[in-house]
CSV table of C-alpha atoms in Angstrom, one decimal:
chain,number,residue,atom,x,y,z
A,9,UNK,CA,0.0,0.0,0.0
A,10,UNK,CA,1.3,3.5,-0.9
A,11,UNK,CA,1.2,5.9,2.0
A,12,UNK,CA,2.3,9.1,0.1
A,13,UNK,CA,-0.1,11.8,-0.9
A,14,UNK,CA,0.5,11.4,-4.7
A,15,UNK,CA,0.8,8.1,-6.6
A,16,UNK,CA,2.3,8.6,-10.1
A,17,UNK,CA,2.8,5.8,-12.6
A,18,UNK,CA,4.6,6.2,-15.9
A,19,UNK,CA,3.0,4.7,-19.0
A,20,UNK,CA,5.1,3.4,-21.9
A,21,UNK,CA,4.0,4.6,-25.3
A,22,UNK,CA,4.7,3.4,-28.8
A,23,UNK,CA,8.5,2.9,-28.2
A,24,UNK,CA,8.3,-0.9,-27.9
A,25,UNK,CA,10.5,-3.6,-29.4
A,26,UNK,CA,7.5,-5.0,-31.4
A,27,UNK,CA,6.9,-1.6,-33.0
A,28,UNK,CA,10.6,-1.4,-34.0
A,29,UNK,CA,10.3,-4.9,-35.5
A,30,UNK,CA,7.1,-4.0,-37.4
A,31,UNK,CA,8.6,-0.9,-38.9
A,32,UNK,CA,11.7,-2.8,-40.0
A,33,UNK,CA,9.5,-5.5,-41.7
A,34,UNK,CA,7.2,-3.0,-43.4
A,35,UNK,CA,10.2,-1.0,-44.6
A,36,UNK,CA,12.2,-4.0,-46.0
A,37,UNK,CA,9.1,-5.5,-47.6
A,38,UNK,CA,7.9,-2.2,-49.0
A,39,UNK,CA,11.2,-1.3,-50.4
A,40,UNK,CA,11.6,-4.7,-52.0
A,41,UNK,CA,8.2,-4.7,-53.6
A,42,UNK,CA,8.7,-1.1,-54.8
A,43,UNK,CA,12.1,-1.9,-56.4
A,44,UNK,CA,10.9,-5.0,-58.1
A,45,UNK,CA,7.9,-3.2,-59.5
A,46,UNK,CA,10.1,-0.3,-60.7
A,47,UNK,CA,12.6,-2.8,-62.2
A,48,UNK,CA,9.8,-4.3,-64.2
A,49,UNK,CA,9.0,-0.9,-65.6
A,50,UNK,CA,12.6,0.2,-66.4
A,51,UNK,CA,13.7,-3.4,-67.4
A,52,UNK,CA,16.8,-2.8,-65.3
A,53,UNK,CA,17.5,-4.9,-62.3
A,54,UNK,CA,17.2,-2.4,-59.4
A,55,UNK,CA,16.6,-5.1,-56.8
A,56,UNK,CA,19.8,-7.3,-56.4
A,57,UNK,CA,18.2,-10.4,-55.0
A,58,UNK,CA,15.9,-11.3,-57.9
A,59,UNK,CA,15.6,-11.1,-61.6
A,60,UNK,CA,12.7,-8.8,-62.4
A,61,UNK,CA,13.0,-9.1,-66.2
A,62,UNK,CA,10.4,-12.0,-66.2
A,63,UNK,CA,7.8,-9.7,-64.6
A,64,UNK,CA,5.6,-7.6,-66.9
A,65,UNK,CA,4.8,-4.1,-65.7
A,66,UNK,CA,1.1,-4.5,-66.4
A,67,UNK,CA,-0.4,-5.8,-64.2
A,68,UNK,CA,2.2,-7.4,-61.8
A,69,UNK,CA,4.8,-4.6,-61.8
A,70,UNK,CA,2.2,-1.8,-61.1
A,71,UNK,CA,0.6,-3.8,-58.4
A,72,UNK,CA,4.0,-4.5,-56.7
A,73,UNK,CA,4.9,-0.8,-57.0
A,74,UNK,CA,1.5,0.1,-55.4
A,75,UNK,CA,1.9,-2.3,-52.5
A,76,UNK,CA,5.5,-1.3,-52.0
A,77,UNK,CA,4.5,2.4,-51.8
A,78,UNK,CA,1.7,1.6,-49.4
A,79,UNK,CA,4.0,-0.4,-47.1
A,80,UNK,CA,6.6,2.4,-47.1
A,81,UNK,CA,3.9,4.9,-46.2
A,82,UNK,CA,2.8,2.7,-43.3
A,83,UNK,CA,6.4,2.3,-42.1
A,84,UNK,CA,6.9,6.1,-42.3
A,85,UNK,CA,3.7,6.7,-40.2
A,86,UNK,CA,4.8,4.1,-37.6
A,87,UNK,CA,8.2,5.7,-37.5
A,88,UNK,CA,6.7,9.2,-36.9
A,89,UNK,CA,4.5,7.8,-34.1
A,90,UNK,CA,7.6,6.1,-32.6
A,91,UNK,CA,9.6,9.3,-32.8
A,92,UNK,CA,6.8,11.3,-31.1
A,93,UNK,CA,6.3,8.4,-28.6
A,94,UNK,CA,2.5,8.5,-29.1
A,95,UNK,CA,0.6,7.1,-26.1
A,96,UNK,CA,3.3,7.7,-23.5
A,97,UNK,CA,2.4,9.6,-20.4
A,98,UNK,CA,1.4,9.0,-16.8
A,99,UNK,CA,-1.4,8.2,-14.4
A,100,UNK,CA,-1.5,10.4,-11.3
A,101,UNK,CA,-3.6,9.8,-8.2
A,102,UNK,CA,-3.5,12.7,-5.7
A,103,UNK,CA,-5.1,12.3,-2.2
A,104,UNK,CA,-4.4,15.9,-1.3
A,105,UNK,CA,-6.3,17.3,-4.3
A,106,UNK,CA,-8.7,14.3,-4.4
A,107,UNK,CA,-8.2,14.0,-8.2
A,108,UNK,CA,-7.1,11.4,-10.8
A,109,UNK,CA,-5.1,12.7,-13.8
A,110,UNK,CA,-4.5,10.6,-16.9
A,111,UNK,CA,-2.1,12.3,-19.3
A,112,UNK,CA,-1.0,10.8,-22.7
A,113,UNK,CA,1.0,12.2,-25.7
A,114,UNK,CA,-1.0,12.7,-28.9
A,115,UNK,CA,0.0,13.8,-32.4
A,116,UNK,CA,1.3,17.4,-32.0
A,117,UNK,CA,-1.3,19.3,-34.0
A,118,UNK,CA,-3.3,20.8,-31.0
A,119,UNK,CA,-1.0,20.9,-28.0
A,120,UNK,CA,0.0,17.2,-28.3
A,121,UNK,CA,-1.5,16.1,-25.0
A,122,UNK,CA,-4.6,14.2,-23.9
A,123,UNK,CA,-5.4,15.3,-20.4
A,124,UNK,CA,-8.2,13.7,-18.4
A,125,UNK,CA,-9.0,14.5,-14.8
A,126,UNK,CA,-11.6,13.1,-12.5
A,127,UNK,CA,-12.4,14.0,-8.9
A,128,UNK,CA,-12.5,11.0,-6.5
A,129,UNK,CA,-16.2,11.6,-5.9
A,130,UNK,CA,-17.0,10.8,-9.5
A,131,UNK,CA,-15.3,7.4,-9.3
A,132,UNK,CA,-17.6,4.5,-8.5
A,133,UNK,CA,-15.2,1.6,-8.5
A,134,UNK,CA,-12.2,0.0,-10.2
A,135,UNK,CA,-12.8,-2.8,-12.7
A,136,UNK,CA,-10.2,-5.4,-13.8
A,137,UNK,CA,-10.9,-7.0,-17.1
A,138,UNK,CA,-9.2,-10.2,-18.2
A,139,UNK,CA,-9.9,-11.3,-21.8
A,140,UNK,CA,-8.3,-14.6,-22.7
A,141,UNK,CA,-8.2,-16.3,-26.1
A,142,UNK,CA,-6.4,-15.6,-29.4
A,143,UNK,CA,-5.9,-11.9,-28.6
A,144,UNK,CA,-5.6,-11.7,-24.8
A,145,UNK,CA,-6.0,-8.2,-23.2
A,146,UNK,CA,-5.9,-7.3,-19.5
A,147,UNK,CA,-6.6,-3.9,-18.2
A,148,UNK,CA,-7.8,-1.8,-15.2
A,149,UNK,CA,-10.7,0.6,-15.7
A,150,UNK,CA,-11.9,3.5,-13.6
A,151,UNK,CA,-15.7,3.1,-13.6
A,152,UNK,CA,-17.3,6.5,-13.1
A,153,UNK,CA,-20.7,7.2,-11.5
A,154,UNK,CA,-22.2,7.8,-15.0
A,155,UNK,CA,-21.0,4.2,-16.0
A,156,UNK,CA,-18.2,5.3,-18.2
A,157,UNK,CA,-15.1,3.0,-18.2
A,158,UNK,CA,-11.8,4.8,-18.5
A,159,UNK,CA,-8.8,2.4,-19.3
A,160,UNK,CA,-5.7,3.2,-17.2
A,161,UNK,CA,-3.2,1.4,-19.6
A,162,UNK,CA,-2.9,1.4,-23.4
A,163,UNK,CA,-4.6,-1.6,-24.9
A,164,UNK,CA,-1.5,-2.8,-26.7
A,165,UNK,CA,0.4,-3.2,-23.5
A,166,UNK,CA,0.0,-6.8,-22.2
A,167,UNK,CA,0.2,-7.0,-18.4
A,168,UNK,CA,0.6,-10.3,-16.6
A,169,UNK,CA,-2.5,-11.2,-14.5
A,170,UNK,CA,-0.5,-11.4,-11.3
A,171,UNK,CA,1.0,-7.9,-11.9
A,172,UNK,CA,-2.4,-6.5,-12.9
A,173,UNK,CA,-4.1,-7.9,-9.7
A,174,UNK,CA,-1.3,-6.4,-7.5
A,175,UNK,CA,-1.7,-3.0,-9.2
A,176,UNK,CA,-5.5,-3.1,-8.9
A,177,UNK,CA,-5.5,-4.0,-5.3
A,178,UNK,CA,-2.9,-1.3,-4.4
A,179,UNK,CA,-4.9,1.3,-6.4
A,180,UNK,CA,-8.3,0.3,-4.9
A,181,UNK,CA,-6.8,0.6,-1.4
A,182,UNK,CA,-5.2,3.9,-2.2
A,183,UNK,CA,-8.4,5.4,-3.6
A,184,UNK,CA,-10.5,3.6,-1.0
A,185,UNK,CA,-13.0,2.3,-3.6
A,186,UNK,CA,-14.4,-1.2,-4.4
A,187,UNK,CA,-12.7,-3.5,-6.8
A,188,UNK,CA,-14.6,-5.6,-9.3
A,189,UNK,CA,-13.2,-8.3,-11.7
A,190,UNK,CA,-14.5,-9.4,-15.0
A,191,UNK,CA,-13.1,-12.5,-16.6
A,192,UNK,CA,-14.0,-13.4,-20.1
A,193,UNK,CA,-13.0,-16.9,-21.0
A,194,UNK,CA,-13.2,-18.0,-24.6
A,195,UNK,CA,-13.2,-21.7,-25.6
A,196,UNK,CA,-12.3,-22.8,-29.1
C-alpha cells in the first residue's frame, strides 16, 4: 500500500520492441516490392536479390509498386508515431487534491497532449478485465458514477495477470473504492 499523498505511474508509449520490428518488416518488404515493380517498368534490375526481367509491368509490376509504396507509407507513419512516442504519459492519483489525472502524448497538432482529470467523488469503482483467447487483453478501468469506463493502460500493453491484480488491489486501497473483476474466457 502506498502511503504518500501522490501516486504517479509512468506509461510506456509506442516505443516498444515490437513496433521497431514491425517498422523494419514494413520498410524492407515495401522497399523490396517497390524496387521489383520499378525494375519491371525500367527493365533494369534495381533489386539485387531477384531477376525482375520476367515480370511484366502491367499488371504485376504496377501492383507490386503500389503495394510497396503503401508499405513504405505505413512504415513512415509508424516511425513518426515512434519518434513522437504517441501514447506515453502517466497516471497520477492525488489524495491531497482528491483527483485522478490521466495524461498521454498525442499527435502534436493541437497541443499534443490528452489530459483527463476526474475527482475522487466521480469514481464509483475499479474494474479489472481479463480477456483470454487468441488476442488476450488485460486492463484496469476506472468506472465513473455515470457508468463510463476509462482504461488506465494502453490496450497494446500486455500486463501479466499477477501484476495486474497487484496494481489493482494497491490502487483500490489507495483510492478507498471497491474493486470488481470481469473474466471473459473463450473456448475454441
